[in-house]
CSV table of C-alpha atoms in Angstrom, one decimal:
chain,number,residue,atom,x,y,z
A,22,UNK,CA,114.6,127.4,5.5
A,23,UNK,CA,113.4,126.2,8.6
A,24,UNK,CA,109.8,126.5,9.8
A,25,UNK,CA,109.1,127.1,13.7
A,26,UNK,CA,105.8,127.8,14.8
A,27,UNK,CA,103.8,128.1,12.9
A,28,UNK,CA,104.5,130.0,9.7
A,29,UNK,CA,101.2,129.4,7.4
A,30,UNK,CA,103.2,130.5,4.0
A,31,UNK,CA,105.9,128.0,4.4
A,32,UNK,CA,103.6,125.4,5.7
A,33,UNK,CA,101.6,126.1,2.2
A,34,UNK,CA,104.8,125.2,1.0
A,35,UNK,CA,105.5,122.1,2.8
A,36,UNK,CA,102.3,120.9,2.0
A,37,UNK,CA,102.8,121.7,-1.9
A,38,UNK,CA,105.9,119.0,-1.3
A,39,UNK,CA,103.8,116.5,0.4
A,40,UNK,CA,101.1,116.2,-2.7
A,41,UNK,CA,104.0,115.5,-4.6
A,42,UNK,CA,104.5,111.8,-2.8
A,43,UNK,CA,101.0,111.3,-3.0
A,44,UNK,CA,101.5,112.2,-6.6
A,45,UNK,CA,103.8,109.1,-7.3
A,46,UNK,CA,101.7,107.1,-5.2
A,47,UNK,CA,99.3,107.3,-7.5
A,48,UNK,CA,101.2,106.8,-10.5
A,49,UNK,CA,102.6,103.5,-8.4
A,50,UNK,CA,99.6,102.3,-7.8
A,51,UNK,CA,97.8,103.3,-11.5
A,52,UNK,CA,100.8,101.5,-13.2
A,53,UNK,CA,100.1,98.0,-10.9
A,54,UNK,CA,96.5,98.0,-10.2
A,55,UNK,CA,96.7,98.6,-6.7
A,56,UNK,CA,93.7,100.6,-5.2
A,57,UNK,CA,94.4,103.1,-2.6
A,58,UNK,CA,91.9,106.1,-1.3
A,59,UNK,CA,92.5,109.5,0.2
A,60,UNK,CA,91.5,109.5,4.3
A,61,UNK,CA,90.6,111.2,7.1
A,62,UNK,CA,92.2,114.8,7.0
A,63,UNK,CA,93.2,114.8,3.7
A,64,UNK,CA,89.4,113.2,2.7
A,65,UNK,CA,87.9,115.9,4.3
A,66,UNK,CA,90.2,118.5,2.7
A,67,UNK,CA,89.5,117.7,-0.3
A,68,UNK,CA,85.1,118.1,0.1
A,69,UNK,CA,85.5,120.8,3.0
A,70,UNK,CA,88.7,123.1,0.7
A,71,UNK,CA,89.3,121.6,-2.3
A,72,UNK,CA,92.7,120.3,-1.3
A,73,UNK,CA,94.9,120.9,2.0
A,74,UNK,CA,92.9,121.2,4.6
A,75,UNK,CA,95.1,124.8,5.8
A,76,UNK,CA,96.3,123.7,8.8
A,77,UNK,CA,97.0,119.8,8.2
A,78,UNK,CA,100.8,119.2,8.2
A,79,UNK,CA,100.5,115.5,6.6
A,80,UNK,CA,98.4,113.2,4.2
A,81,UNK,CA,96.5,109.9,4.9
A,82,UNK,CA,95.7,107.1,2.4
A,83,UNK,CA,94.5,103.7,3.3
A,84,UNK,CA,94.7,100.9,1.1
A,85,UNK,CA,93.4,97.3,1.8
A,86,UNK,CA,96.0,94.9,3.0
A,87,UNK,CA,96.4,92.9,0.4
A,88,UNK,CA,96.7,95.9,-1.6
A,89,UNK,CA,99.6,97.5,1.3
A,90,UNK,CA,101.7,94.3,1.0
A,91,UNK,CA,101.6,94.3,-3.0
A,92,UNK,CA,102.0,98.4,-2.8
A,93,UNK,CA,105.2,97.7,-0.3
A,94,UNK,CA,107.1,95.2,-2.3
A,95,UNK,CA,106.3,97.5,-5.8
A,96,UNK,CA,107.7,100.1,-4.0
A,97,UNK,CA,110.9,98.7,-3.5
A,98,UNK,CA,111.5,98.4,-6.9
A,99,UNK,CA,109.7,101.2,-8.9
A,100,UNK,CA,109.4,103.7,-6.6
A,101,UNK,CA,111.7,107.4,-7.4
A,102,UNK,CA,114.2,106.5,-4.8
A,103,UNK,CA,115.5,110.1,-5.2
A,104,UNK,CA,112.6,111.6,-4.4
A,105,UNK,CA,111.4,109.5,-1.7
A,106,UNK,CA,111.4,107.0,0.7
A,107,UNK,CA,109.8,104.1,1.8
A,108,UNK,CA,109.6,104.1,5.5
A,109,UNK,CA,108.6,101.2,6.9
A,110,UNK,CA,110.8,99.3,10.2
A,111,UNK,CA,111.8,97.3,7.5
A,112,UNK,CA,113.8,100.1,5.7
A,113,UNK,CA,114.5,102.6,8.6
A,114,UNK,CA,116.4,100.5,11.6
A,115,UNK,CA,115.9,103.5,13.4
A,116,UNK,CA,112.1,103.6,12.6
A,117,UNK,CA,110.8,102.6,16.0
A,118,UNK,CA,106.8,103.6,15.8
A,119,UNK,CA,105.5,100.1,15.1
A,120,UNK,CA,101.5,100.5,15.0
A,121,UNK,CA,102.6,103.4,11.8
A,122,UNK,CA,103.5,100.5,9.4
A,123,UNK,CA,104.3,102.7,6.6
A,124,UNK,CA,105.3,106.4,5.4
A,125,UNK,CA,106.1,108.0,1.9
A,126,UNK,CA,108.8,110.2,2.8
A,127,UNK,CA,110.2,113.4,0.8
A,128,UNK,CA,114.2,113.4,0.3
A,129,UNK,CA,115.4,116.9,1.2
A,130,UNK,CA,112.8,117.8,3.5
A,131,UNK,CA,112.2,117.3,7.3
A,132,UNK,CA,109.5,117.7,10.3
A,133,UNK,CA,110.0,117.0,13.5
A,134,UNK,CA,106.6,116.5,15.6
A,135,UNK,CA,105.5,117.6,18.5
A,136,UNK,CA,104.8,114.5,19.6
A,137,UNK,CA,108.4,113.1,19.1
A,138,UNK,CA,109.7,115.9,21.7
A,139,UNK,CA,107.1,115.9,24.5
A,140,UNK,CA,107.6,111.8,24.7
A,141,UNK,CA,111.4,111.6,23.4
A,142,UNK,CA,111.1,108.9,20.8
A,143,UNK,CA,112.7,111.8,18.5
A,144,UNK,CA,115.8,110.1,16.7
A,145,UNK,CA,117.9,112.2,13.9
A,146,UNK,CA,119.2,109.0,12.3
A,147,UNK,CA,115.8,108.1,11.5
A,148,UNK,CA,114.2,109.6,7.8
A,149,UNK,CA,112.4,112.7,9.2
A,150,UNK,CA,111.2,113.9,6.0
A,151,UNK,CA,107.5,115.3,5.2
A,152,UNK,CA,105.2,112.4,4.5
A,153,UNK,CA,102.1,110.4,3.6
A,154,UNK,CA,101.0,108.0,5.9
A,155,UNK,CA,99.9,105.1,4.3
A,156,UNK,CA,97.3,102.3,6.2
A,157,UNK,CA,96.4,99.0,5.5
A,158,UNK,CA,92.5,98.4,5.9
A,159,UNK,CA,91.3,95.2,7.5
A,160,UNK,CA,88.7,93.0,7.3
A,161,UNK,CA,87.3,92.7,10.9
A,162,UNK,CA,83.8,90.7,12.4
A,163,UNK,CA,80.7,92.4,12.3
A,164,UNK,CA,80.5,91.0,16.4
A,165,UNK,CA,81.3,93.9,18.3
A,166,UNK,CA,83.1,92.2,21.0
A,167,UNK,CA,85.3,89.7,18.7
A,168,UNK,CA,86.3,92.8,16.6
A,169,UNK,CA,87.1,94.6,19.7
A,170,UNK,CA,88.8,92.4,22.1
A,171,UNK,CA,90.3,89.8,19.8
A,172,UNK,CA,91.1,91.4,16.6
A,173,UNK,CA,92.2,94.6,18.1
A,174,UNK,CA,93.8,92.9,20.5
A,175,UNK,CA,97.0,92.8,18.8
A,176,UNK,CA,97.3,96.5,18.3
A,177,UNK,CA,97.6,97.2,22.1
A,178,UNK,CA,101.1,94.8,22.2
A,179,UNK,CA,102.0,97.2,18.6
A,180,UNK,CA,101.2,100.0,20.7
A,181,UNK,CA,103.3,98.5,23.7
A,182,UNK,CA,106.2,97.9,21.5
A,183,UNK,CA,105.7,101.9,20.3
A,184,UNK,CA,106.1,103.3,23.6
A,185,UNK,CA,108.9,101.2,25.0
A,186,UNK,CA,110.8,104.0,23.2
A,187,UNK,CA,108.9,106.8,24.5
A,188,UNK,CA,111.9,108.9,27.1
A,189,UNK,CA,109.2,111.0,28.5
A,190,UNK,CA,106.1,108.9,29.6
A,191,UNK,CA,105.2,108.3,33.8
A,192,UNK,CA,107.2,106.0,36.3
A,193,UNK,CA,104.2,104.0,36.4
A,194,UNK,CA,104.0,103.8,32.4
A,195,UNK,CA,107.8,102.4,32.3
A,196,UNK,CA,106.9,100.0,35.0
A,197,UNK,CA,104.0,98.5,32.8
A,198,UNK,CA,105.9,99.0,29.7
A,199,UNK,CA,108.8,97.4,31.0
A,200,UNK,CA,107.7,94.0,32.6
A,201,UNK,CA,104.8,93.8,29.6
A,202,UNK,CA,106.4,94.8,25.9
A,203,UNK,CA,109.4,91.8,26.1
A,204,UNK,CA,106.5,89.4,26.7
A,205,UNK,CA,105.9,89.1,22.9
A,206,UNK,CA,109.5,89.5,21.3
A,207,UNK,CA,108.8,91.6,17.8
A,208,UNK,CA,109.7,89.0,15.9
A,209,UNK,CA,107.1,86.5,17.4
A,210,UNK,CA,104.6,89.4,17.6
A,211,UNK,CA,104.6,90.0,13.7
A,212,UNK,CA,104.2,86.1,12.9
A,213,UNK,CA,101.3,86.1,15.1
A,214,UNK,CA,100.0,89.4,13.5
A,215,UNK,CA,100.6,87.3,9.8
A,216,UNK,CA,98.4,84.4,11.0
A,217,UNK,CA,95.2,86.4,12.3
A,218,UNK,CA,95.2,88.5,8.8
A,219,UNK,CA,95.2,85.2,6.9
A,220,UNK,CA,92.1,84.3,8.6
A,221,UNK,CA,90.5,87.8,8.5
A,222,UNK,CA,91.2,88.7,5.5
A,223,UNK,CA,90.0,85.9,3.6
A,224,UNK,CA,86.5,86.3,5.2
A,225,UNK,CA,83.9,86.5,2.2
A,226,UNK,CA,80.7,87.6,4.2
A,227,UNK,CA,79.9,89.0,7.7
A,228,UNK,CA,82.8,91.8,7.4
A,229,UNK,CA,83.4,95.2,8.0
A,230,UNK,CA,86.4,97.2,7.1
A,231,UNK,CA,88.7,99.6,9.4
A,232,UNK,CA,91.7,100.2,10.2
A,233,UNK,CA,94.9,97.3,10.3
A,234,UNK,CA,95.2,95.3,13.4
A,235,UNK,CA,98.6,96.6,14.3
A,236,UNK,CA,97.4,100.7,14.3
A,237,UNK,CA,96.2,102.6,17.3
A,238,UNK,CA,93.3,103.8,15.4
A,239,UNK,CA,89.8,102.4,15.6
A,240,UNK,CA,87.1,104.8,15.7
A,241,UNK,CA,85.6,104.2,12.5
A,242,UNK,CA,84.1,101.2,11.0
A,243,UNK,CA,83.0,100.9,6.6
A,244,UNK,CA,80.9,98.1,5.3
A,245,UNK,CA,82.3,96.9,1.8
A,246,UNK,CA,80.0,99.8,0.2
A,247,UNK,CA,80.8,102.7,1.6
A,248,UNK,CA,83.8,102.2,0.5
A,249,UNK,CA,83.8,100.4,-2.7
A,250,UNK,CA,83.9,101.2,-5.2
A,251,UNK,CA,86.3,104.0,-5.2
A,252,UNK,CA,85.0,107.2,-7.0
A,253,UNK,CA,87.3,110.4,-8.1
A,254,UNK,CA,87.9,113.4,-6.4
A,255,UNK,CA,89.8,116.6,-6.9
A,256,UNK,CA,92.0,117.4,-4.9
A,257,UNK,CA,94.8,120.0,-5.2
A,258,UNK,CA,94.0,120.3,-8.9
A,259,UNK,CA,94.4,116.6,-9.2
A,260,UNK,CA,92.3,113.6,-8.7
A,261,UNK,CA,93.1,110.8,-6.4
A,262,UNK,CA,90.6,108.2,-5.1
A,263,UNK,CA,88.3,108.6,-2.5
A,264,UNK,CA,85.7,105.6,-0.3
A,265,UNK,CA,82.6,105.7,-2.2
A,266,UNK,CA,80.2,107.1,-0.4
A,267,UNK,CA,81.9,110.3,0.8
A,268,UNK,CA,79.1,111.3,3.3
A,269,UNK,CA,78.8,108.2,4.9
A,270,UNK,CA,82.6,108.2,5.2
A,271,UNK,CA,83.4,111.5,6.6
A,272,UNK,CA,80.0,111.5,9.0
A,273,UNK,CA,81.9,108.3,11.0
A,274,UNK,CA,84.9,110.0,11.4
A,275,UNK,CA,84.5,112.6,12.4
A,276,UNK,CA,80.4,113.6,12.9
A,277,UNK,CA,77.6,115.2,10.8
A,278,UNK,CA,78.6,118.7,11.2
A,279,UNK,CA,82.0,118.1,9.4
A,280,UNK,CA,81.7,120.9,7.1
A,281,UNK,CA,82.0,123.3,9.6
A,282,UNK,CA,84.9,124.6,10.4
A,283,UNK,CA,86.2,124.1,13.9
A,284,UNK,CA,87.2,126.9,16.6
A,285,UNK,CA,90.2,129.1,15.5
A,286,UNK,CA,92.1,127.1,18.7
A,287,UNK,CA,91.2,124.1,17.4
A,288,UNK,CA,93.1,125.0,14.4
A,289,UNK,CA,96.1,123.5,14.7
A,290,UNK,CA,99.3,122.2,13.2
A,291,UNK,CA,100.8,119.0,14.6
A,292,UNK,CA,104.5,119.8,14.0
A,293,UNK,CA,106.8,121.3,15.7
A,294,UNK,CA,109.4,122.3,13.0
A,295,UNK,CA,110.1,121.4,9.2
A,296,UNK,CA,112.8,121.9,6.7
A,297,UNK,CA,112.2,122.5,3.5
């Protein structure tokens, strides 16, 4: 069946398919002592709706960098490959979103996102199943200047690499990307990233957590105590890991009024079409 904007009953069916991927992630993490937590709209949905936000079309989870690397290794060996596919630039050579490092895809489904068509980076050869976004979290300096201008610098390069695959961008952006993207080849960029990560994530004091240095997200900064120790929260009738201080976490992400529903015109999904 094909969803063309926007059939809520079929979106609900898609959400329940995505839920199976989250359950599989939880299974693998429990078996291998890997910590994760639900994040962003998924966490907000758990608190405000006891499950998915009705118009949400993905799931977001996070792991510390060490657990993220461990999960990639574990999933390559133990994932139920009949049902799911772990998508990275290594496992899917046609996946070019370098700054979103990992997705758990549901096999035999398809979601095409509006941005893929808007910016012209849809690739039919890439796996397009419904997905869970899996984000690494890194330890950043407590110094805002170092955090923003040095440690987050690589995110701009990764963004350039991703934008280089866009076919529908302005001429000015095309010129900028054409000139700057080749300066650091992807292999060298990954080596620089790994060297920087070793320094950052070996910190024992004076650090805060935020989304990985390759990702485009840096809207919220968290202390160790705001995330750990992890708790459990109900989501669609199952219990999943969540941050220690949920109220502070969501306030930093969405503001103090996070429990208030947005206006009707802002209750929008981001997909173009879905096949189940």
